[in-house]
Short mmCIF file of C-alpha atoms in Angstrom, two decimals:
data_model
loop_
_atom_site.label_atom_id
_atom_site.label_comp_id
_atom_site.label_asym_id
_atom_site.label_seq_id
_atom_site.Cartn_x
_atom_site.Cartn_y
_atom_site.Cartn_z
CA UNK A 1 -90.94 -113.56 -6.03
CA UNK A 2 -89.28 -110.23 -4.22
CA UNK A 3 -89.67 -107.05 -6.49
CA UNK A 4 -86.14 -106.25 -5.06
CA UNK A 5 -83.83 -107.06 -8.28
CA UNK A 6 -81.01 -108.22 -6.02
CA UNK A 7 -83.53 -111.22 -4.62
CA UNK A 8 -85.26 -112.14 -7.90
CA UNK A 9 -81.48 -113.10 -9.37
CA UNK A 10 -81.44 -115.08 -6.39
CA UNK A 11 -84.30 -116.79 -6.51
CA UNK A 12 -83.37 -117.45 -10.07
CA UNK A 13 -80.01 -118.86 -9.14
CA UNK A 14 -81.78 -120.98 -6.85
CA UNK A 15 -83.80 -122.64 -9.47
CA UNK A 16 -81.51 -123.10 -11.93
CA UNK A 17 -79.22 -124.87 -9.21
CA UNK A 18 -82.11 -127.19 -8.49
CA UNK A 19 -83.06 -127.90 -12.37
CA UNK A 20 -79.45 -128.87 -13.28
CA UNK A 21 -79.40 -131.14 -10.36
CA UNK A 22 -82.27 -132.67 -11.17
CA UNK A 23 -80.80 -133.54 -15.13
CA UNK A 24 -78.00 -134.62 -12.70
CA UNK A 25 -80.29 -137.57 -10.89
CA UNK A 26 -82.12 -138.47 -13.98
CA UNK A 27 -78.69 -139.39 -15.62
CA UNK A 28 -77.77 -142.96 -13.17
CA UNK A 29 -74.09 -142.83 -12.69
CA UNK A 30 -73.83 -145.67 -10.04
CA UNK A 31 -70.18 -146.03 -9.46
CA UNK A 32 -69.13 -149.22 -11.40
CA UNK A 33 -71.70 -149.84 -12.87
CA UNK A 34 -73.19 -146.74 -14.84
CA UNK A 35 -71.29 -144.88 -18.16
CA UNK A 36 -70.76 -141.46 -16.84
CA UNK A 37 -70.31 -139.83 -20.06
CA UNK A 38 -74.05 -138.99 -19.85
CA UNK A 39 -73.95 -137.04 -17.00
CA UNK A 40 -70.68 -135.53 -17.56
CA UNK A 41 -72.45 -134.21 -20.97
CA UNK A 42 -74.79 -132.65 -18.60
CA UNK A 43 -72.04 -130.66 -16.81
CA UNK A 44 -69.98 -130.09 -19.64
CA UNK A 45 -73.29 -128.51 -21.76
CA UNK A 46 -73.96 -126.58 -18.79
CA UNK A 47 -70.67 -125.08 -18.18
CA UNK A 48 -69.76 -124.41 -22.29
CA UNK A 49 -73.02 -122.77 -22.67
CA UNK A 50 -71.51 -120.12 -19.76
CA UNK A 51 -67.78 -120.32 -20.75
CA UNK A 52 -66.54 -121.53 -17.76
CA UNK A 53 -63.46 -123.05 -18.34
CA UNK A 54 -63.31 -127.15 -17.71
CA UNK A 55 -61.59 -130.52 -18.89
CA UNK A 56 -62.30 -133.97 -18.20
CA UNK A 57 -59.89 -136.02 -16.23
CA UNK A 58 -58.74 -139.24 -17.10
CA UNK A 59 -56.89 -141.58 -15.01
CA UNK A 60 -53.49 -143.58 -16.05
CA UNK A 61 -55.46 -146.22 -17.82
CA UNK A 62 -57.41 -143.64 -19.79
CA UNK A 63 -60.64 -144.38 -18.03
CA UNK A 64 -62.65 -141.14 -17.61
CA UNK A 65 -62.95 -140.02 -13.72
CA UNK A 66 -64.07 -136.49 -13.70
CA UNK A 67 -64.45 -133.13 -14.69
CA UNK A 68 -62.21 -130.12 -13.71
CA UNK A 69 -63.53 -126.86 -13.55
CA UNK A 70 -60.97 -124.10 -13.35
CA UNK A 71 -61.47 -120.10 -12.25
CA UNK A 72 -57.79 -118.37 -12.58
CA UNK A 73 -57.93 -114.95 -10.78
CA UNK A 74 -56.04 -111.79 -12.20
CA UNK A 75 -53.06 -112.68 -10.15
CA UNK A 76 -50.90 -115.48 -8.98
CA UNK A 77 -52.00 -116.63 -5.66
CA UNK A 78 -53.41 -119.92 -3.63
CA UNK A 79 -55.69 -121.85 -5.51
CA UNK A 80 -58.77 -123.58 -3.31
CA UNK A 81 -61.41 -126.70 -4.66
CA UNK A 82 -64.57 -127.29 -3.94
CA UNK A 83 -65.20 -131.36 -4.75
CA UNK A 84 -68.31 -132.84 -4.92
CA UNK A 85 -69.11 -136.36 -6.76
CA UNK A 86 -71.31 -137.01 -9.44
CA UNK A 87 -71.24 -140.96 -9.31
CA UNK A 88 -73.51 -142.84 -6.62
CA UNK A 89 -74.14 -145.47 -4.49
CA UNK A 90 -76.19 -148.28 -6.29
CA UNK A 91 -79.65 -148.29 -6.20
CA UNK A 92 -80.60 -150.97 -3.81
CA UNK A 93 -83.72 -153.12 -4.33
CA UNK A 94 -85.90 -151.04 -6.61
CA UNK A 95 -88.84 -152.38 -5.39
CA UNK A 96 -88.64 -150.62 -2.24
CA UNK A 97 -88.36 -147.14 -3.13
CA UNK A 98 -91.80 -144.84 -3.09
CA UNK A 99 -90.63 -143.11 -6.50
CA UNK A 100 -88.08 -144.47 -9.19
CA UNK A 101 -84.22 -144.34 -8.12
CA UNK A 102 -83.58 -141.72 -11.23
CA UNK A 103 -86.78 -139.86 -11.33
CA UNK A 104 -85.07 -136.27 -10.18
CA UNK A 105 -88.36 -135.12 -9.06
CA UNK A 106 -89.07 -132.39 -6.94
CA UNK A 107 -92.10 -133.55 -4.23
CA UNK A 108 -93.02 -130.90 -0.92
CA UNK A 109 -89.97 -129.21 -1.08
CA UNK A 110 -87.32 -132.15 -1.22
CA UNK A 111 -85.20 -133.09 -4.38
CA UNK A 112 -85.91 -137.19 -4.72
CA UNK A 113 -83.46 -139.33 -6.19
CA UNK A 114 -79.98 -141.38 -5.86
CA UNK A 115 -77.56 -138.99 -5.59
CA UNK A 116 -79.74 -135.92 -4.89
CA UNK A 117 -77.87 -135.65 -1.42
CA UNK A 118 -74.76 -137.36 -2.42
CA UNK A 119 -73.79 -135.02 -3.64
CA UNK A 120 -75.29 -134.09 -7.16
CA UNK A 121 -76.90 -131.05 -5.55
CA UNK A 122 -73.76 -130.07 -3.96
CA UNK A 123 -71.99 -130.34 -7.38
CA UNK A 124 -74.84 -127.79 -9.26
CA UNK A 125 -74.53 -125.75 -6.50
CA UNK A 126 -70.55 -125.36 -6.85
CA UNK A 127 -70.78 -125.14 -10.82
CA UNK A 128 -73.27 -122.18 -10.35
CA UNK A 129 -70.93 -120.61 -7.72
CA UNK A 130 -67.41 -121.21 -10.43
CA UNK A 131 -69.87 -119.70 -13.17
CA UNK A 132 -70.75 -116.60 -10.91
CA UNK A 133 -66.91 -116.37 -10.51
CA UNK A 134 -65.97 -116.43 -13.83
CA UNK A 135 -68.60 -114.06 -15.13
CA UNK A 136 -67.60 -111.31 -12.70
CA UNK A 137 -64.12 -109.38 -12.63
CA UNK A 138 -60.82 -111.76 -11.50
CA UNK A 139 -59.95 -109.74 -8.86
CA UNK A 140 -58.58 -112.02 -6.98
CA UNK A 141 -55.31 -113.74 -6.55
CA UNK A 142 -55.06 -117.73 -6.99
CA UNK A 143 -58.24 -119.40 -8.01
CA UNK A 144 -60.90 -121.64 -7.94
CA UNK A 145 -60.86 -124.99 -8.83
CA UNK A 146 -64.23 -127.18 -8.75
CA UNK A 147 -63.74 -131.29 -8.95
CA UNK A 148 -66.08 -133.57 -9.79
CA UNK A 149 -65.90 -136.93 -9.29
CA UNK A 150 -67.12 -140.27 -11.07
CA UNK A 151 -64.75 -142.82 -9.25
CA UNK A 152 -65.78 -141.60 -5.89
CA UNK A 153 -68.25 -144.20 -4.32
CA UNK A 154 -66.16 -146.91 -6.14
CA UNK A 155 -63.52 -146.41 -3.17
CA UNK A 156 -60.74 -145.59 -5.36
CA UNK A 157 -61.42 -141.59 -5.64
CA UNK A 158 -59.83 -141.88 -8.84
CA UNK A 159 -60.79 -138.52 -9.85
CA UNK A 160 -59.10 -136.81 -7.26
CA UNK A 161 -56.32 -138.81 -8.10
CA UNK A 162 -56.07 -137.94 -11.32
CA UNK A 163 -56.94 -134.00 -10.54
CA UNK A 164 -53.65 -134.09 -8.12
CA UNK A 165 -51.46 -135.74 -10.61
CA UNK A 166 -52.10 -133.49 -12.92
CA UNK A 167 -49.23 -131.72 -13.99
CA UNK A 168 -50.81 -128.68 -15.16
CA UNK A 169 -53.71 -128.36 -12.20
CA UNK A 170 -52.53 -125.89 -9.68
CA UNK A 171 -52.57 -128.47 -6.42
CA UNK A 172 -54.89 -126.92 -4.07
CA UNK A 173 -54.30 -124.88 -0.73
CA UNK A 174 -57.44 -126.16 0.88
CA UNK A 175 -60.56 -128.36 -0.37
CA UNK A 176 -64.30 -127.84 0.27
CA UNK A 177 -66.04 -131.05 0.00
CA UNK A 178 -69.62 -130.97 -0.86
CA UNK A 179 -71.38 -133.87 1.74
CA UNK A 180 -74.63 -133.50 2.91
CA UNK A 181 -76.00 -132.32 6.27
CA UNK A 182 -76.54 -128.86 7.93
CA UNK A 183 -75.90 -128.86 11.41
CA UNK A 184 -71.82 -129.98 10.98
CA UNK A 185 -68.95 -129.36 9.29
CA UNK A 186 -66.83 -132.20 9.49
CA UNK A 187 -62.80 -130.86 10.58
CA UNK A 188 -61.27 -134.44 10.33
CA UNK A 189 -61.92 -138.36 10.26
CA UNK A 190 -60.78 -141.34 11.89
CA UNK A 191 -57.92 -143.22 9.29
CA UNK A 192 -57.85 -146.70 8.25
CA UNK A 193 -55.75 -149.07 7.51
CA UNK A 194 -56.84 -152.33 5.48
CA UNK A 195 -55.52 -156.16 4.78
CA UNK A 196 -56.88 -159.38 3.78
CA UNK A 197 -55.54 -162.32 5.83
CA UNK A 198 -54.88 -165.51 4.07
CA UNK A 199 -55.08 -168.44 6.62
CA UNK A 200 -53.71 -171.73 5.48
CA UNK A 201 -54.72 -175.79 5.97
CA UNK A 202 -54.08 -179.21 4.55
CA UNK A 203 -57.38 -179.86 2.36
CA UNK A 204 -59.06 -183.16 3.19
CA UNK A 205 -62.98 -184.79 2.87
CA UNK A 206 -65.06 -184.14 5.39
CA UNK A 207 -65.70 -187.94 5.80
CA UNK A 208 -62.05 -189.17 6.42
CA UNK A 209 -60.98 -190.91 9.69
CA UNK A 210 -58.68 -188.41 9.80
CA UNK A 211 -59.06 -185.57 11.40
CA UNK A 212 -57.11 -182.15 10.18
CA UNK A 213 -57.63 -178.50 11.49
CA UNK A 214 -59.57 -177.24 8.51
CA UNK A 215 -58.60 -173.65 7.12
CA UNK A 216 -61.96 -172.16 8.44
CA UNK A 217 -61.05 -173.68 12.10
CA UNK A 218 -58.21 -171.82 11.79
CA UNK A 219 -59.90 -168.91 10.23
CA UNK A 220 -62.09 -168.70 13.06
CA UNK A 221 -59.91 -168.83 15.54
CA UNK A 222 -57.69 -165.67 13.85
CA UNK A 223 -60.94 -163.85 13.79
CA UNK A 224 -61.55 -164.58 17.86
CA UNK A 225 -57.70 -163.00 18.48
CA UNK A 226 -58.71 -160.19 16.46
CA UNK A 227 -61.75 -159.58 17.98
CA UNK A 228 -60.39 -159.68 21.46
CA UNK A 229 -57.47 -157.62 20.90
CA UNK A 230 -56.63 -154.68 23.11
CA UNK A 231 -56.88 -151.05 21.12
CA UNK A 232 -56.40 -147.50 23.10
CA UNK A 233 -59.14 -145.50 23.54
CA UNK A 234 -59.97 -141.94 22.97
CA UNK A 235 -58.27 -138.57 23.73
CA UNK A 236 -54.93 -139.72 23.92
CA UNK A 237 -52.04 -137.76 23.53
CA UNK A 238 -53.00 -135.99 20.43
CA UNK A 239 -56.30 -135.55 22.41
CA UNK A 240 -57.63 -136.92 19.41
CA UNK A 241 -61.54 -136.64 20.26
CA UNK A 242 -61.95 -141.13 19.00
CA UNK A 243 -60.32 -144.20 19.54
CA UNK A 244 -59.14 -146.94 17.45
CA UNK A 245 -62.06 -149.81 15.96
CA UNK A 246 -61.23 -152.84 14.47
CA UNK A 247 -64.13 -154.58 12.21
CA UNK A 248 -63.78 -158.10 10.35
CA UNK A 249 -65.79 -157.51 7.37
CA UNK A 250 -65.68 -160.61 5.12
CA UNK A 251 -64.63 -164.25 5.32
CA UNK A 252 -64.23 -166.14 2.58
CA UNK A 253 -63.79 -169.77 1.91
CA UNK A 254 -64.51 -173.21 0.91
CA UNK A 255 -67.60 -174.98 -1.09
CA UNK A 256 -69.29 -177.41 -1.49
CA UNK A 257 -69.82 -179.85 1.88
CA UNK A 258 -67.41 -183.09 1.15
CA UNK A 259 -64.19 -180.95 1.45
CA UNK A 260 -62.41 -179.24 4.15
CA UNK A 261 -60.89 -176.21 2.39
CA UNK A 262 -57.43 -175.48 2.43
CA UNK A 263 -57.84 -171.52 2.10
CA UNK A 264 -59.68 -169.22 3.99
CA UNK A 265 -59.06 -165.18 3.21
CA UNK A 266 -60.12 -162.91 5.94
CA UNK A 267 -60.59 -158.90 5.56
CA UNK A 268 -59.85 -156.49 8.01
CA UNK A 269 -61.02 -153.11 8.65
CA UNK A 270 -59.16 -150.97 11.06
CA UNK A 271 -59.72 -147.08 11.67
CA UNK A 272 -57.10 -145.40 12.61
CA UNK A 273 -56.40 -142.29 15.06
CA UNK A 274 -53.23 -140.15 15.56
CA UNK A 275 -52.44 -142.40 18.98
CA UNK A 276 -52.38 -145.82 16.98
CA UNK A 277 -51.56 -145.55 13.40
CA UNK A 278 -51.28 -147.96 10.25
CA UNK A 279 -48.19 -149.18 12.07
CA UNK A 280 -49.53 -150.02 15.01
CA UNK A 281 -52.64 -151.64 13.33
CA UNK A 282 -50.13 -153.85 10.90
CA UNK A 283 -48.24 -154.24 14.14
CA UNK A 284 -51.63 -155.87 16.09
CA UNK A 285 -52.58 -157.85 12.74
CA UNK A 286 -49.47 -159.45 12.49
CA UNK A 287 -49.26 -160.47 16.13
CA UNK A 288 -52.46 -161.77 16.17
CA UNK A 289 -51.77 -164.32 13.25
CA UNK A 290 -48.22 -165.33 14.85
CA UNK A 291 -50.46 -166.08 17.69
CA UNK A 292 -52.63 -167.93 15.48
CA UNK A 293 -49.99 -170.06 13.74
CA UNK A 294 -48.07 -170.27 17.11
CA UNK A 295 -51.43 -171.94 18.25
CA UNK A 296 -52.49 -174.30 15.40
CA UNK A 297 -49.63 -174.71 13.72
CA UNK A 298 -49.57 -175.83 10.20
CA UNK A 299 -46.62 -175.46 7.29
CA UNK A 300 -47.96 -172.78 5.90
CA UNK A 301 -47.81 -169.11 7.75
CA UNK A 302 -50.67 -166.83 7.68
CA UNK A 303 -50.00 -164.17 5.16
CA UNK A 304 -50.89 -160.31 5.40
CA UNK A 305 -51.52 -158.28 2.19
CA UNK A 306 -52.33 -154.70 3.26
CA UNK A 307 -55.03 -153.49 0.80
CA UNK A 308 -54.77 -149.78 1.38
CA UNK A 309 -54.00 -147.33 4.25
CA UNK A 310 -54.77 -143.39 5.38
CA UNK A 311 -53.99 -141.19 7.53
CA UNK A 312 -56.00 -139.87 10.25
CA UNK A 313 -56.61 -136.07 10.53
CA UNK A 314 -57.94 -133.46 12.10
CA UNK A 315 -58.19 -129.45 11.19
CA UNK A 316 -58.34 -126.56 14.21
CA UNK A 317 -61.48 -124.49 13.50
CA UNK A 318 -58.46 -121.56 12.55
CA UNK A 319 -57.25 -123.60 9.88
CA UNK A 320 -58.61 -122.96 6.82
CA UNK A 321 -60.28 -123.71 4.84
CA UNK A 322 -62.47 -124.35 7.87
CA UNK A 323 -61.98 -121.32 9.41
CA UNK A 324 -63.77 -119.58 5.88
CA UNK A 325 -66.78 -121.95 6.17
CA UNK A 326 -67.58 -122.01 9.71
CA UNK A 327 -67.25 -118.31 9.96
CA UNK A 328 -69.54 -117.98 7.17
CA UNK A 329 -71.83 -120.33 8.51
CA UNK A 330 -72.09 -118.16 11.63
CA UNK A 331 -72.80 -114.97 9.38
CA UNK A 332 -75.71 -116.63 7.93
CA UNK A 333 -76.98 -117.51 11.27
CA UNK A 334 -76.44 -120.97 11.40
CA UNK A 335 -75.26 -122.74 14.39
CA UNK A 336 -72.92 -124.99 12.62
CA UNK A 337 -70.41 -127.43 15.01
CA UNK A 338 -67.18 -128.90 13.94
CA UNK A 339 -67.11 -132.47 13.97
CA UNK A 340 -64.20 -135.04 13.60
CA UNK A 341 -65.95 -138.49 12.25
CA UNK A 342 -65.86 -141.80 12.99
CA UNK A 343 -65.73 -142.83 9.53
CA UNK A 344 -63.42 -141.98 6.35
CA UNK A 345 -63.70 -139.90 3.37
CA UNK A 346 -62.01 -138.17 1.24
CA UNK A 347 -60.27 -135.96 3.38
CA UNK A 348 -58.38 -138.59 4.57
CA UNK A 349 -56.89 -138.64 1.01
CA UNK A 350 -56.02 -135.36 1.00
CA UNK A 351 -54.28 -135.53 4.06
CA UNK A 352 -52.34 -138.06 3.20
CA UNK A 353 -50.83 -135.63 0.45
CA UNK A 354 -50.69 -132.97 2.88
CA UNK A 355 -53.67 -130.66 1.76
CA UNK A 356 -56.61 -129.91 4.43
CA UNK A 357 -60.30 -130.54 3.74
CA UNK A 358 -63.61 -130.03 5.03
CA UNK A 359 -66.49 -132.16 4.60
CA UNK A 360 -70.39 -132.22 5.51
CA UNK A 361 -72.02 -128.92 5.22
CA UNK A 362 -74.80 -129.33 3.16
CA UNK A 363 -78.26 -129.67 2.81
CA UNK A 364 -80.48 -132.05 5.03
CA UNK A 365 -81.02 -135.74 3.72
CA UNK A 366 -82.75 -138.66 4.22
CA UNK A 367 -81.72 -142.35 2.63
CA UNK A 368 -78.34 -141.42 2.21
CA UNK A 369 -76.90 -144.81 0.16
CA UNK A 370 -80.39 -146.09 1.39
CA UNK A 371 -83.98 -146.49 0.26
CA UNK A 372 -85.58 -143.20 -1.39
CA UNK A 373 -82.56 -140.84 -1.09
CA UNK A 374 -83.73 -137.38 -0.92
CA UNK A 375 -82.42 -134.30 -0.56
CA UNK A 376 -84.20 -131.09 1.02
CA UNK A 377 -84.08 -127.94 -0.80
CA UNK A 378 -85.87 -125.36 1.58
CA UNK A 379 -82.24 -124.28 3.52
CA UNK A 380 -80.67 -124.03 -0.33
CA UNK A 381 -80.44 -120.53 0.07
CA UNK A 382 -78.17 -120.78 3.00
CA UNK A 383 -76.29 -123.14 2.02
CA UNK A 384 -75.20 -121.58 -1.25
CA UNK A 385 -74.54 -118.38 0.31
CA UNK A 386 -72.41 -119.94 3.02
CA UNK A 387 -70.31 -121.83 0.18
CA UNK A 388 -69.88 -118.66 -1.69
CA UNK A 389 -69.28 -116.35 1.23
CA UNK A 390 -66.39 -118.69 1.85
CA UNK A 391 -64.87 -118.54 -1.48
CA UNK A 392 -64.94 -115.49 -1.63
CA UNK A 393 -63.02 -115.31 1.93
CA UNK A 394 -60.51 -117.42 0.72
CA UNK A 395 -60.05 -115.61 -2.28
CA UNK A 396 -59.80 -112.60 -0.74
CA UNK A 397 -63.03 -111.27 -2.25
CA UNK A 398 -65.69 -108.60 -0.52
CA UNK A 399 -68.53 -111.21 -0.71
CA UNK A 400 -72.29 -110.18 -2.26
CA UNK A 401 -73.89 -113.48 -0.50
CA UNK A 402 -77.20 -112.34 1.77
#
């Protein structure tokens, strides 16, 4: 350890960021499946014990979805979040993991354990930074807010949800999402827009003399005029910097072997980009099952039940808050790119409300949603100091971080 005071409350930080994520991992919160009170007792402990103002958040049904940590500065001003979730993927096959899913070690300088990179380190990291705050003077206008999330890898975010509903949560100027991974800082994602198809048939046994177009026939033929549709590609217009992709990701229907089925449901997955949006995509779904029906006709038309839509977006590197991170990034030394990404998260959300977000400056990782998730701890130190260096930029704050 330094003998400079300055660097031995640092390295002291440091640890204490690492031990409460590693209470974090050894409490499973795998979305759907898992209780989270447990390891929102760990949070909430944490944060009373330091008088750092939170509440949990509860969504319409009552169900518990998070934890909201609120800074208010001395004045009224913009308020900014950083989010990180504290639910996880599931584990997987056990069986194949070197070390157990929930162990929260630490092993040659990485933190092992589902969630360690996504994103329980990101979410002691921004609990330590919201304590810092609220121990020093508020002088600064706005605030901070810090969300975390237990209905994140669920797919319904309902924590956010319930954190912008909120009537008496000051809705956010900018969000900071904590995801993993050093080298980007993701500006803006690819959108998507999302239906099941329900493609109908006359039922019949397999071993009639008469022949009918089962529903899976049909089925497969819908999934051939999807596949071979025409989408735009990138840098259009908007010069957005990806194109359009459309995925069939399940098919469903039928049992058994004596009986053609009558029903066969069909989900799509389209992302979305400024140049072809969820009206175009309903607009190419719908066509291709009037083609379908058009083509092997039957009584009963193909029905389309959009399952959920967002928008695509995409921040300048001058827009904050991604203009605060990447320029703190910099300061640390870091050469730090910004990325728009092919797939969706959160931000898209956000968006979609009309609030800007940043995701993907973290730590390195390794078995992200995979086998023996990990997360490495050795570039901690810039990390934090990036996060809190833009805080405090956004705030307004002369920033302390090395």
């Amino acid at each position: 350890m330094s003998g400079d005071p300055r660097e031995a409350g640092r390295d002291e930080t440091f640890r204490s960021v690492v031990e409460l994520a590693q209470e974090l991992v050894r409490r499973p919160s795998r979305g759907g499946i898992d209780d989270y009170g447990p390891v929102l007792d760990v949070l909430e402990e944490w944060l009373t014990a330091r008088a750092v103002p939170h509440r949990r958040l509860r969504d319409g049904a009552g169900a518990l979805v998070g934890l909201l940590v609120e800074v208010a500065g001395d004045r009224p001003g913009l308020w900014w979040t950083l989010d990180a979730c504290v639910d996880t993927a599931p584990y997987g096959d056990c069986a194949r993991w070197s070390f157990p899913p929930a162990c929260g070690e630490v092993r040659d300088g990485w933190l092992l354990g589902r969630g360690a990179a996504d994103s329980k380190l990101a979410a002691a990291m921004y609990c330590h930074i919201a304590a810092d705050l609220a121990a020093g003077p508020r002088d600064f206008a706005g605030g901070l807010a810090v969300l975390l999330d237990v209905d994140e890898h669920t797919g319904s975010f309902g924590g956010a949800r319930a954190y912008l509903a909120d009537p008496h949560a000051a809705r956010p100027a900018g969000v900071i999402i904590g995801y993993p991974g050093l080298d980007e800082v993701v500006v803006g994602g690819r959108g998507l827009w999302r239906a099941t198809l329900t493609v109908h048939a006359p039922s019949g046994h397999s071993g009639s003399s008469r022949t009918v177009t089962s529903a899976i026939t049909r089925a497969a033929r819908l999934v051939g005029l999807l596949d071979a549709a025409d989408l735009p590609g990138a840098d259009g217009a908007s010069g957005f910097p990806l194109g359009p992709k459309l995925t069939v990701t399940a098919f469903h229907g039928g049992e058994g072997f004596s009986v053609t089925p009558d029903r066969v449901d069909v989900n799509v997955d389209i992302r979305t980009t400024p140049d072809f949006d969820a009206d175009d995509a309903e607009t190419l779904v719908r066509k291709a099952a009037a083609g379908l029906d058009a083509e092997l006709p039957t009584p009963w038309p193909t029905e389309v039940a959009e399952v959920a839509s967002w928008p695509a977006y995409r921040l300048e590197v001058h827009e904050q808050p991604a203009a605060a991170l990447l320029s703190a990034a910099r300061a640390a030394g870091l050469d730090v790119r910004a990325k728009t990404a092919g797939p969706s998260n959160i931000g898209n959300l956000l968006a979609g409300e009309g609030i800007p977000a940043t995701a993907g400056f973290g730590v390195p990782y390794e078995g992200l949603h995979g086998i023996d998730e990990r997360a490495s701890l050795g570039e901690l130190p810039d990390v934090y100091a990036v996060h809190r260096r833009a805080v405090d930029a956004l705030l307004g704050r002369v920033s302390d971080s090395p």
